[in-house]
PDB file of C-alpha atoms in Angstrom:
ATOM      1  CA  MET L 120      99.422 -22.532  77.241  1.00 75.00           C
ATOM      2  CA  GLU L 121      99.033 -20.397  80.338  1.00 84.00           C
ATOM      3  CA  SER L 122      96.550 -17.546  79.958  1.00 88.00           C
ATOM      4  CA  PHE L 123      97.355 -14.007  81.003  1.00 88.00           C
ATOM      5  CA  ASN L 124      95.748 -12.811  84.236  1.00 89.00           C
ATOM      6  CA  TRP L 125      93.946  -9.640  83.184  1.00 93.00           C
ATOM      7  CA  ASN L 126      93.125  -7.302  86.054  1.00 93.00           C
ATOM      8  CA  PRO L 127      92.412  -3.562  86.421  1.00 95.00           C
ATOM      9  CA  GLY L 128      96.127  -2.781  86.754  1.00 94.00           C
ATOM     10  CA  SER L 129      97.212  -4.717  83.655  1.00 92.00           C
ATOM     11  CA  LEU L 130      94.284  -3.344  81.616  1.00 92.00           C
ATOM     12  CA  LEU L 131      95.071   0.259  82.585  1.00 94.00           C
ATOM     13  CA  GLU L 132      98.771  -0.307  81.955  1.00 92.00           C
ATOM     14  CA  MET L 133      98.010  -1.516  78.434  1.00 91.00           C
ATOM     15  CA  SER L 134      95.534   1.319  77.859  1.00 92.00           C
ATOM     16  CA  GLY L 135      98.092   3.953  78.795  1.00 92.00           C
ATOM     17  CA  TYR L 136     101.099   2.363  77.135  1.00 91.00           C
ATOM     18  CA  TYR L 137     100.775   4.746  74.185  1.00 92.00           C
ATOM     19  CA  TRP L 138     102.562   7.509  76.104  1.00 94.00           C
ATOM     20  CA  LYS L 139     105.737   5.419  76.177  1.00 95.00           C
ATOM     21  CA  THR L 140     105.401   4.597  72.493  1.00 95.00           C
ATOM     22  CA  CYS L 141     104.732   8.208  71.514  1.00 95.00           C
ATOM     23  CA  THR L 142     107.641   9.435  73.650  1.00 97.00           C
ATOM     24  CA  LEU L 143     110.012   6.971  71.961  1.00 98.00           C
ATOM     25  CA  HIS L 144     108.678   7.877  68.499  1.00 97.00           C
ATOM     26  CA  THR L 145     109.111  11.601  69.188  1.00 98.00           C
ATOM     27  CA  GLY L 146     112.647  11.129  70.489  1.00 98.00           C
ATOM     28  CA  VAL L 147     113.588   9.214  67.339  1.00 98.00           C
ATOM     29  CA  LYS L 148     111.721  11.574  64.985  1.00 97.00           C
ATOM     30  CA  LEU L 149     113.460  14.625  66.481  1.00 98.00           C
ATOM     31  CA  ASP L 150     116.775  12.710  66.458  1.00 97.00           C
ATOM     32  CA  ILE L 151     117.408  13.454  70.154  1.00 98.00           C
ATOM     33  CA  PHE L 152     119.717  10.466  70.601  1.00 98.00           C
ATOM     34  CA  THR L 153     122.002  11.395  67.707  1.00 98.00           C
ATOM     35  CA  ALA L 154     122.078  15.031  68.857  1.00 98.00           C
ATOM     36  CA  ILE L 155     123.299  13.957  72.300  1.00 98.00           C
ATOM     37  CA  GLY L 156     125.660  11.266  70.994  1.00 98.00           C
ATOM     38  CA  SER L 157     128.216  10.186  73.579  1.00 98.00           C
ATOM     39  CA  GLU L 158     128.165  13.550  75.367  1.00 98.00           C
ATOM     40  CA  ALA L 159     126.337  14.818  78.461  1.00 98.00           C
ATOM     41  CA  LEU L 160     124.470  17.946  77.378  1.00 98.00           C
ATOM     42  CA  SER L 161     122.114  20.461  78.955  1.00 98.00           C
ATOM     43  CA  CYS L 162     118.705  21.137  77.462  1.00 98.00           C
ATOM     44  CA  ASN L 163     120.047  24.416  76.022  1.00 98.00           C
ATOM     45  CA  GLU L 164     122.989  22.609  74.388  1.00 98.00           C
ATOM     46  CA  ILE L 165     120.666  19.998  72.875  1.00 98.00           C
ATOM     47  CA  ASN L 166     118.323  22.730  71.702  1.00 98.00           C
ATOM     48  CA  LYS L 167     121.161  24.533  69.879  1.00 98.00           C
ATOM     49  CA  LYS L 168     121.241  21.465  67.627  1.00 97.00           C
ATOM     50  CA  LEU L 169     117.481  20.864  67.376  1.00 97.00           C
ATOM     51  CA  LYS L 170     115.972  24.375  67.525  1.00 97.00           C
ATOM     52  CA  VAL L 171     112.617  23.380  69.036  1.00 97.00           C
ATOM     53  CA  ASP L 172     110.444  24.772  71.827  1.00 97.00           C
ATOM     54  CA  LYS L 173     112.528  24.644  75.026  1.00 97.00           C
ATOM     55  CA  ARG L 174     109.617  23.836  77.370  1.00 97.00           C
ATOM     56  CA  GLY L 175     108.501  20.944  75.177  1.00 97.00           C
ATOM     57  CA  LEU L 176     112.058  19.700  74.798  1.00 98.00           C
ATOM     58  CA  THR L 177     112.552  19.742  78.570  1.00 98.00           C
ATOM     59  CA  MET L 178     109.411  17.640  79.056  1.00 98.00           C
ATOM     60  CA  LEU L 179     110.516  15.209  76.353  1.00 98.00           C
ATOM     61  CA  LEU L 180     114.032  14.856  77.801  1.00 98.00           C
ATOM     62  CA  ASN L 181     112.589  14.204  81.262  1.00 98.00           C
ATOM     63  CA  SER L 182     110.149  11.644  79.826  1.00 98.00           C
ATOM     64  CA  LEU L 183     112.962   9.866  77.975  1.00 98.00           C
ATOM     65  CA  SER L 184     114.903   9.870  81.249  1.00 98.00           C
ATOM     66  CA  ALA L 185     111.917   8.319  83.055  1.00 97.00           C
ATOM     67  CA  LEU L 186     111.959   5.582  80.400  1.00 97.00           C
ATOM     68  CA  GLU L 187     115.697   5.132  81.109  1.00 98.00           C
ATOM     69  CA  LEU L 188     116.596   5.877  77.507  1.00 98.00           C
ATOM     70  CA  LEU L 189     118.389   9.014  78.701  1.00 98.00           C
ATOM     71  CA  VAL L 190     120.330   9.449  81.912  1.00 98.00           C
ATOM     72  CA  LYS L 191     119.733  12.738  83.725  1.00 98.00           C
ATOM     73  CA  ASP L 192     122.494  13.937  86.029  1.00 98.00           C
ATOM     74  CA  GLY L 193     121.707  17.367  87.435  1.00 97.00           C
ATOM     75  CA  LYS L 194     120.910  19.489  84.389  1.00 97.00           C
ATOM     76  CA  LYS L 195     122.762  17.271  81.895  1.00 98.00           C
ATOM     77  CA  TYR L 196     121.332  14.494  79.764  1.00 98.00           C
ATOM     78  CA  SER L 197     123.247  11.614  78.221  1.00 98.00           C
ATOM     79  CA  ASN L 198     122.217   8.529  76.283  1.00 98.00           C
ATOM     80  CA  SER L 199     121.816   5.225  78.076  1.00 98.00           C
ATOM     81  CA  LEU L 200     123.852   2.432  76.494  1.00 98.00           C
ATOM     82  CA  PRO L 201     120.786   0.962  74.726  1.00 98.00           C
ATOM     83  CA  ALA L 202     119.840   4.406  73.347  1.00 98.00           C
ATOM     84  CA  LEU L 203     123.369   5.034  72.109  1.00 98.00           C
ATOM     85  CA  THR L 204     123.488   1.560  70.560  1.00 96.00           C
ATOM     86  CA  PHE L 205     120.045   1.405  68.932  1.00 96.00           C
ATOM     87  CA  LEU L 206     118.671   4.958  68.690  1.00 98.00           C
ATOM     88  CA  SER L 207     121.622   7.076  67.521  1.00 98.00           C
ATOM     89  CA  LYS L 208     122.154   7.299  63.775  1.00 96.00           C
ATOM     90  CA  GLU L 209     125.886   7.089  64.483  1.00 96.00           C
ATOM     91  CA  SER L 210     125.502   3.429  65.507  1.00 94.00           C
ATOM     92  CA  PRO L 211     125.655   0.570  62.973  1.00 89.00           C
ATOM     93  CA  GLN L 212     122.849  -1.066  65.031  1.00 91.00           C
ATOM     94  CA  TYR L 213     120.469   1.914  64.606  1.00 93.00           C
ATOM     95  CA  LEU L 214     116.788   0.859  64.709  1.00 94.00           C
ATOM     96  CA  GLY L 215     115.261   4.290  64.248  1.00 95.00           C
ATOM     97  CA  PHE L 216     114.028   3.668  60.722  1.00 93.00           C
ATOM     98  CA  MET L 217     111.873   0.740  61.849  1.00 93.00           C
ATOM     99  CA  ILE L 218     110.633   2.770  64.815  1.00 95.00           C
ATOM    100  CA  MET L 219     109.637   5.546  62.405  1.00 94.00           C
ATOM    101  CA  HIS L 220     107.897   2.973  60.199  1.00 91.00           C
ATOM    102  CA  HIS L 221     105.893   1.940  63.269  1.00 92.00           C
ATOM    103  CA  HIS L 222     105.157   5.636  63.921  1.00 92.00           C
ATOM    104  CA  HIS L 223     103.701   5.986  60.426  1.00 89.00           C
ATOM    105  CA  LEU L 224     101.512   2.905  60.958  1.00 87.00           C
ATOM    106  CA  MET L 225      99.919   4.389  64.098  1.00 87.00           C
ATOM    107  CA  GLU L 226      97.472   6.452  62.040  1.00 81.00           C
ATOM    108  CA  SER L 227      95.589   3.367  60.920  1.00 80.00           C
ATOM    109  CA  TRP L 228      95.686   1.703  64.344  1.00 85.00           C
ATOM    110  CA  HIS L 229      94.178   4.651  66.169  1.00 85.00           C
ATOM    111  CA  LYS L 230      91.367   4.743  63.595  1.00 85.00           C
ATOM    112  CA  MET L 231      90.631   1.016  63.834  1.00 87.00           C
ATOM    113  CA  ASP L 232      87.124   1.610  65.204  1.00 90.00           C
ATOM    114  CA  LYS L 233      86.262   3.824  62.216  1.00 88.00           C
ATOM    115  CA  ALA L 234      87.599   1.220  59.770  1.00 87.00           C
ATOM    116  CA  ILE L 235      85.487  -1.504  61.394  1.00 88.00           C
ATOM    117  CA  ILE L 236      82.343   0.643  61.569  1.00 92.00           C
ATOM    118  CA  GLU L 237      82.649   1.882  57.968  1.00 92.00           C
ATOM    119  CA  GLY L 238      84.233  -1.256  56.508  1.00 91.00           C
ATOM    120  CA  LYS L 239      86.952   0.600  54.609  1.00 85.00           C
ATOM    121  CA  GLN L 240      90.525   1.710  55.047  1.00 82.00           C
ATOM    122  CA  THR L 241      91.274   4.917  56.923  1.00 78.00           C
ATOM    123  CA  ARG L 242      94.617   5.852  55.386  1.00 71.00           C
ATOM    124  CA  ARG L 243      96.762   5.564  52.300  1.00 64.00           C
ATOM    125  CA  ARG L 244      99.359   2.828  52.097  1.00 61.00           C
ATOM    126  CA  SER L 245     101.934   4.044  54.583  1.00 54.00           C
ATOM    127  CA  SER L 246     105.062   2.511  53.115  1.00 57.00           C
ATOM    128  CA  PHE L 247     105.094   4.426  49.850  1.00 61.00           C
ATOM    129  CA  SER L 248     102.919   7.524  50.252  1.00 67.00           C
ATOM    130  CA  ASP L 249     105.837   9.943  50.630  1.00 82.00           C
ATOM    131  CA  GLU L 250     109.638   9.958  50.724  1.00 87.00           C
ATOM    132  CA  GLU L 251     109.956   9.899  54.542  1.00 87.00           C
ATOM    133  CA  ARG L 252     107.577   6.934  54.867  1.00 86.00           C
ATOM    134  CA  ARG L 253     109.260   5.056  52.029  1.00 85.00           C
ATOM    135  CA  GLU L 254     112.699   5.612  53.580  1.00 87.00           C
ATOM    136  CA  SER L 255     111.440   4.520  57.011  1.00 89.00           C
ATOM    137  CA  PHE L 256     109.975   1.321  55.578  1.00 86.00           C
ATOM    138  CA  LEU L 257     112.911   0.361  53.367  1.00 87.00           C
ATOM    139  CA  MET L 258     115.588   1.266  55.879  1.00 87.00           C
ATOM    140  CA  GLY L 259     113.527  -0.414  58.629  1.00 88.00           C
ATOM    141  CA  MET L 260     113.591  -3.611  56.573  1.00 87.00           C
ATOM    142  CA  PHE L 261     117.350  -3.049  56.232  1.00 86.00           C
ATOM    143  CA  ASN L 262     117.615  -2.704  60.053  1.00 83.00           C
ATOM    144  CA  ILE L 263     115.855  -6.051  60.499  1.00 84.00           C
ATOM    145  CA  GLY L 264     117.841  -7.713  57.722  1.00 84.00           C
ATOM    146  CA  MET L 265     121.180  -6.564  59.098  1.00 82.00           C
ATOM    147  CA  ALA L 266     120.370  -8.232  62.412  1.00 82.00           C
ATOM    148  CA  ALA L 267     120.073 -11.641  60.726  1.00 85.00           C
ATOM    149  CA  ALA L 268     121.509 -11.644  57.186  1.00 86.00           C
ATOM    150  CA  PRO L 269     125.275 -11.587  57.907  1.00 87.00           C
ATOM    151  CA  GLY L 270     125.082 -14.579  60.259  1.00 90.00           C
ATOM    152  CA  LEU L 271     122.535 -16.498  58.198  1.00 88.00           C
ATOM    153  CA  SER L 272     124.557 -16.072  55.011  1.00 86.00           C
ATOM    154  CA  LYS L 273     127.518 -17.782  56.713  1.00 89.00           C
ATOM    155  CA  GLU L 274     125.336 -20.676  57.924  1.00 90.00           C
ATOM    156  CA  LEU L 275     123.686 -21.538  54.595  1.00 87.00           C
ATOM    157  CA  ASP L 276     125.487 -23.546  51.945  1.00 87.00           C
ATOM    158  CA  LEU L 277     124.505 -21.871  48.687  1.00 83.00           C
ATOM    159  CA  SER L 278     127.373 -23.337  46.639  1.00 84.00           C
ATOM    160  CA  GLY L 279     125.018 -25.371  44.409  1.00 86.00           C
ATOM    161  CA  CYS L 280     122.704 -22.457  43.706  1.00 83.00           C
ATOM    162  CA  LYS L 281     122.866 -20.688  40.368  1.00 83.00           C
ATOM    163  CA  ARG L 282     120.001 -18.271  40.973  1.00 82.00           C
ATOM    164  CA  LEU L 283     118.537 -16.618  44.036  1.00 77.00           C
ATOM    165  CA  LEU L 284     115.224 -14.807  44.280  1.00 77.00           C
ATOM    166  CA  ASP L 285     114.865 -12.095  46.903  1.00 74.00           C
ATOM    167  CA  PHE L 286     111.132 -12.063  47.525  1.00 72.00           C
ATOM    168  CA  GLY L 287     109.888  -9.489  50.011  1.00 68.00           C
ATOM    169  CA  GLY L 288     113.290  -8.764  51.507  1.00 63.00           C
ATOM    170  CA  GLY L 289     112.942  -4.997  51.646  1.00 71.00           C
ATOM    171  CA  PRO L 290     115.974  -3.289  50.099  1.00 81.00           C
ATOM    172  CA  GLY L 291     117.771  -6.563  49.226  1.00 83.00           C
ATOM    173  CA  THR L 292     119.828  -6.930  52.415  1.00 85.00           C
ATOM    174  CA  PHE L 293     119.588 -10.736  52.492  1.00 85.00           C
ATOM    175  CA  ALA L 294     120.308 -11.058  48.762  1.00 82.00           C
ATOM    176  CA  ILE L 295     123.420  -8.897  49.079  1.00 85.00           C
ATOM    177  CA  HIS L 296     124.773 -10.968  51.964  1.00 84.00           C
ATOM    178  CA  PHE L 297     123.975 -14.251  50.232  1.00 83.00           C
ATOM    179  CA  CYS L 298     125.822 -13.057  47.115  1.00 81.00           C
ATOM    180  CA  LEU L 299     128.802 -11.946  49.166  1.00 81.00           C
TER     181      LEU L 299
END
């Protein structure tokens, strides 16, 4: 196996990667991509739907454009094809729930040093501590399952099976497709 060539540039890139992650998480959490949909909208038009601070929204829209998740043309913003496909709730391929699950997990990762120093956990169990976290986890598992379950269920011959056990499959996505 070839080892990675760590250097100052790659180390600093990794160290600062959080800004991309946090920008993506914020865009999904605020539902920017669904608000824009297949339209090209100005910041004011987007803000009529979101009702947030305009200065902050402008910075977020420009950051999402820098990441090429949004396309900025003059004063209008539109979704890139990947954003429209994976980050808009209108899409059957929406991945936002899993992205929000990752967002909820960040609390424990940014406190990793404290957990190691003190030898104990730094947060409650993320998946079930409140309704938003539970929905993000379960629907995130659904997002992952829907990417594989329909095709896998057609490939497997389950004709001789009388019982199936769905163990750790999130909301039962695989079990539903296998039964179908």
